[in-house]
Amino acid sequence: MVLPIAHATTAAPLAALLPARRGTAWQVGPAPYSIRNNAATSRITDGRRALVIAEQAGLVEVFADRLDDFAVYPDAVTDSTDPASVAGLAARALRWILPMLDAEVIAATADEHGWQRVFRDKGAALTEVGFRLVDHGATPQAIERNDGPGLAWRTTDGTAQWGMWSHGIAGTYTLTYDGPLNGLYGALPILLPPLGAHTSTDAGSAFTRHLTDRFPQLRPLDAREVEFGAHQDLRGWIVLGPSLDPAAPVTGSTRVCAEVSAVGIDMALATAPHLV
């Protein structure tokens, strides 16, 4: 039986919001099985990973498609098919669903081929990010460290240094930043969790208030540092330069260091235009 494909307001726009991997864009097709009775169901895939989408009466559910496991519980849900809701589904896929599928691939690869193959595959994924950065004007350099391969590059204006590091066998990566505060303003809206009901309650320093007023998802740790994220999500921190006074006025040129961990390769590709 050929299942009805979910309305294009969901599947096709969602596929368009996920970055191509190895030159292969996400494509929409029929789902191999039905998840919800009478729900229009489709499958999007980049040839390596796949998501199944069920849509019924405005409710949209996204399921990670695993070859050896029938999907029962959705990994992302929205009750609207408007562009903002579809963008929210894409963010969930980038933040959690696709890294989870990649972690399963890594575990299977390690069992079948050993960890050296995993390290090689992670290096290839970093190379893919490197080419994306080159497309946007950066000149990344490959760096080998004891805990895995990495990339380092300066922004096109020369004011900041980014790095992307593969720590050990984990399926995700860590981004590091050293530069002016305004160099983070493009990437943070993508990397931070959804705003939701977050409200700033920070009565701390001028530095932390500057950041939490602009990005309420950030939580102050002390007068010099803010953090964000939680378990099974991107996590990070931003800290004021060591020689600067947290009570002093903050501008876009204020120097900071930052780190974001648990970054999936797809999230890195999606964020790349804002890392140069």
XYZ file of C-alpha atoms in Angstrom:
276
model
C 0.000 0.000 0.000
C 1.278 3.451 -0.908
C 0.758 5.825 1.997
C -0.398 9.406 1.384
C 2.455 11.889 1.562
C 2.075 14.585 4.204
C 1.114 17.980 2.897
C 4.042 19.911 1.462
C 3.618 22.707 4.008
C 5.331 20.343 6.441
C 7.578 17.794 4.755
C 9.140 19.799 1.929
C 9.870 22.952 3.973
C 11.303 20.819 6.777
C 13.577 19.024 4.331
C 14.700 22.383 2.923
C 15.729 23.593 6.389
C 18.089 20.668 7.014
C 21.587 21.058 5.551
C 22.810 18.799 2.765
C 25.395 16.229 3.775
C 28.144 15.313 1.325
C 26.305 17.201 -1.400
C 23.062 15.263 -0.918
C 20.010 17.364 -0.048
C 17.095 15.972 1.937
C 14.374 14.518 -0.274
C 10.673 13.878 0.396
C 9.133 10.490 -0.354
C 6.462 8.064 0.853
C 6.783 6.478 4.275
C 7.422 2.719 4.449
C 4.725 2.197 7.088
C 1.858 3.974 8.832
C 2.382 5.389 12.318
C -0.977 7.014 12.984
C -4.265 5.750 11.571
C -5.568 7.991 8.767
C -2.642 10.424 9.129
C -0.879 11.618 6.004
C 2.626 10.211 6.371
C 5.876 10.970 4.576
C 9.572 10.268 4.933
C 12.467 12.636 4.341
C 16.010 11.360 3.966
C 19.491 12.469 2.962
C 20.452 8.889 2.105
C 22.092 8.309 5.476
C 19.437 9.298 8.032
C 15.664 9.531 7.713
C 12.716 11.103 9.506
C 9.080 10.038 9.270
C 6.440 12.790 9.425
C 2.794 12.180 10.347
C 0.278 14.993 9.935
C -3.346 14.978 10.969
C -5.752 17.835 11.761
C -2.891 20.313 12.105
C -0.871 18.111 14.471
C 2.576 17.295 13.073
C 4.739 14.562 14.597
C 8.334 13.788 13.591
C 9.856 10.377 14.288
C 13.442 9.223 13.889
C 13.375 6.404 11.342
C 15.452 3.444 12.504
C 15.869 0.339 10.418
C 15.501 -2.015 13.378
C 12.900 -0.173 15.451
C 9.286 0.707 14.658
C 8.630 4.334 15.644
C 6.070 4.697 18.456
C 6.787 7.934 20.290
C 7.475 11.163 18.349
C 10.784 12.948 18.777
C 9.258 16.346 17.946
C 5.670 17.614 17.855
C 3.946 20.815 16.816
C 0.280 21.755 16.493
C 0.754 24.072 13.538
C 2.089 23.906 10.004
C 3.079 27.576 9.778
C 6.713 28.434 8.877
C 7.698 29.194 12.479
C 6.450 25.795 13.655
C 8.253 23.984 10.851
C 11.417 25.906 11.764
C 10.946 24.673 15.338
C 10.808 21.084 14.092
C 14.009 21.645 12.117
C 15.707 23.077 15.207
C 14.700 20.011 17.206
C 16.083 17.757 14.480
C 19.386 19.655 14.414
C 19.735 19.826 18.195
C 18.743 16.303 19.161
C 17.241 13.899 16.608
C 20.042 13.856 14.009
C 22.875 13.692 16.602
C 21.027 10.773 18.206
C 20.861 8.949 14.866
C 24.544 9.716 14.242
C 25.451 8.302 17.656
C 23.707 5.067 16.741
C 25.642 4.913 13.459
C 28.904 5.473 15.341
C 28.117 2.664 17.781
C 27.322 0.290 14.920
C 30.469 1.337 13.041
C 32.631 0.761 16.109
C 31.154 -2.708 16.618
C 31.718 -3.695 12.992
C 34.904 -1.860 11.999
C 36.550 -0.605 15.215
C 37.164 2.846 16.639
C 39.806 3.783 14.095
C 37.063 3.800 11.464
C 34.974 6.038 13.740
C 37.838 8.524 14.071
C 38.295 8.524 10.308
C 34.590 9.163 9.728
C 34.580 12.010 12.249
C 37.565 13.544 10.513
C 35.692 13.342 7.211
C 32.712 15.108 8.781
C 35.012 17.898 9.999
C 36.385 18.218 6.481
C 32.824 18.718 5.252
C 32.375 21.572 7.722
C 35.720 22.968 6.632
C 34.581 23.175 3.014
C 31.364 24.891 4.132
C 33.447 27.474 6.004
C 35.631 28.008 2.939
C 32.462 28.676 0.929
C 31.745 31.542 3.328
C 35.227 33.055 3.216
C 37.090 31.421 6.103
C 40.400 29.544 5.898
C 40.174 26.662 8.393
C 43.235 24.673 9.352
C 43.106 20.982 10.274
C 44.608 20.221 13.676
C 45.310 16.804 15.197
C 45.139 16.499 18.970
C 45.388 13.563 21.344
C 41.609 13.592 21.896
C 40.729 13.734 18.199
C 40.845 15.915 15.091
C 39.784 19.538 14.959
C 39.577 22.716 12.918
C 40.708 26.237 13.769
C 40.058 29.418 11.823
C 39.987 33.183 12.155
C 36.980 35.252 11.181
C 37.198 37.046 7.862
C 37.788 40.384 9.614
C 40.618 38.876 11.670
C 39.137 39.868 15.048
C 38.212 36.436 16.421
C 39.306 32.803 16.536
C 36.923 29.843 16.222
C 37.642 26.165 16.746
C 35.690 22.958 16.267
C 36.919 19.912 18.124
C 36.119 16.206 18.108
C 36.660 14.895 21.620
C 37.225 11.141 21.636
C 34.494 8.806 20.425
C 31.451 11.010 21.092
C 29.266 11.660 18.065
C 29.178 15.413 18.640
C 31.689 18.260 18.570
C 32.689 21.302 20.616
C 32.837 24.856 19.271
C 35.212 27.350 20.887
C 35.381 31.123 20.395
C 37.763 33.893 21.437
C 36.935 37.378 20.223
C 34.576 40.351 20.462
C 31.099 39.792 21.832
C 29.353 40.837 18.631
C 31.020 37.934 16.826
C 28.601 35.625 18.682
C 25.416 37.502 17.864
C 24.829 35.676 14.579
C 25.413 32.159 15.918
C 23.674 32.390 19.300
C 20.080 32.560 17.971
C 20.722 29.193 16.292
C 22.716 27.557 19.086
C 20.596 28.663 22.042
C 17.526 26.666 23.075
C 14.090 27.970 22.042
C 13.014 31.048 23.939
C 9.828 29.466 25.270
C 8.815 30.983 28.572
C 12.317 32.119 29.528
C 12.481 35.494 31.212
C 15.560 37.266 32.463
C 15.815 37.477 36.249
C 19.405 38.651 36.293
C 20.176 41.566 38.568
C 23.907 40.917 38.370
C 26.734 42.683 36.612
C 26.606 44.953 33.591
C 28.170 42.130 31.592
C 25.644 39.433 32.490
C 22.684 41.817 32.184
C 23.833 42.830 28.696
C 23.674 39.190 27.590
C 20.568 38.019 29.455
C 18.575 41.057 28.322
C 19.426 40.184 24.721
C 19.233 36.395 25.120
C 16.990 35.398 28.073
C 17.915 31.726 27.619
C 21.310 32.537 29.161
C 21.746 32.013 32.896
C 24.317 33.999 34.928
C 26.785 31.910 36.913
C 28.589 34.871 38.444
C 29.491 38.435 37.478
C 31.777 37.233 34.675
C 30.041 34.218 33.136
C 26.720 33.019 31.703
C 25.675 29.522 30.638
C 22.910 27.741 28.738
C 21.642 24.278 27.874
C 20.832 21.059 29.662
C 21.235 17.298 29.402
C 20.649 15.921 25.883
C 20.942 19.354 24.329
C 23.580 21.842 23.303
C 25.377 23.272 26.342
C 27.697 26.224 26.584
C 29.090 29.214 28.383
C 30.350 32.737 27.673
C 32.900 34.351 29.957
C 34.255 37.896 30.072
C 37.897 38.446 29.159
C 40.132 37.996 32.235
C 41.438 41.568 32.338
C 38.027 43.243 31.982
C 35.774 44.667 34.714
C 32.288 43.056 34.729
C 30.833 46.336 36.016
C 32.206 48.336 33.074
C 29.946 49.257 30.129
C 29.602 46.441 27.589
C 29.797 46.939 23.834
C 30.024 44.683 20.817
C 33.827 44.936 20.984
C 34.023 43.601 24.558
C 36.318 40.545 24.504
C 34.911 37.170 25.568
C 35.633 33.466 25.368
C 32.873 30.946 24.695
C 32.358 27.221 24.300
C 29.424 25.178 23.018
C 29.442 21.390 23.388
C 27.256 18.548 22.072
C 27.091 20.170 18.619
C 26.000 17.744 15.920
C 27.599 17.912 12.505
C 24.328 19.080 10.921
C 24.043 21.917 13.432
C 27.625 22.925 12.629
C 26.829 23.000 8.914
C 23.677 25.053 9.517
C 25.566 27.522 11.725
C 28.669 27.810 9.514
C 27.637 31.073 7.776
C 27.607 32.747 11.217
C 31.031 31.431 12.276
C 33.129 33.467 9.845
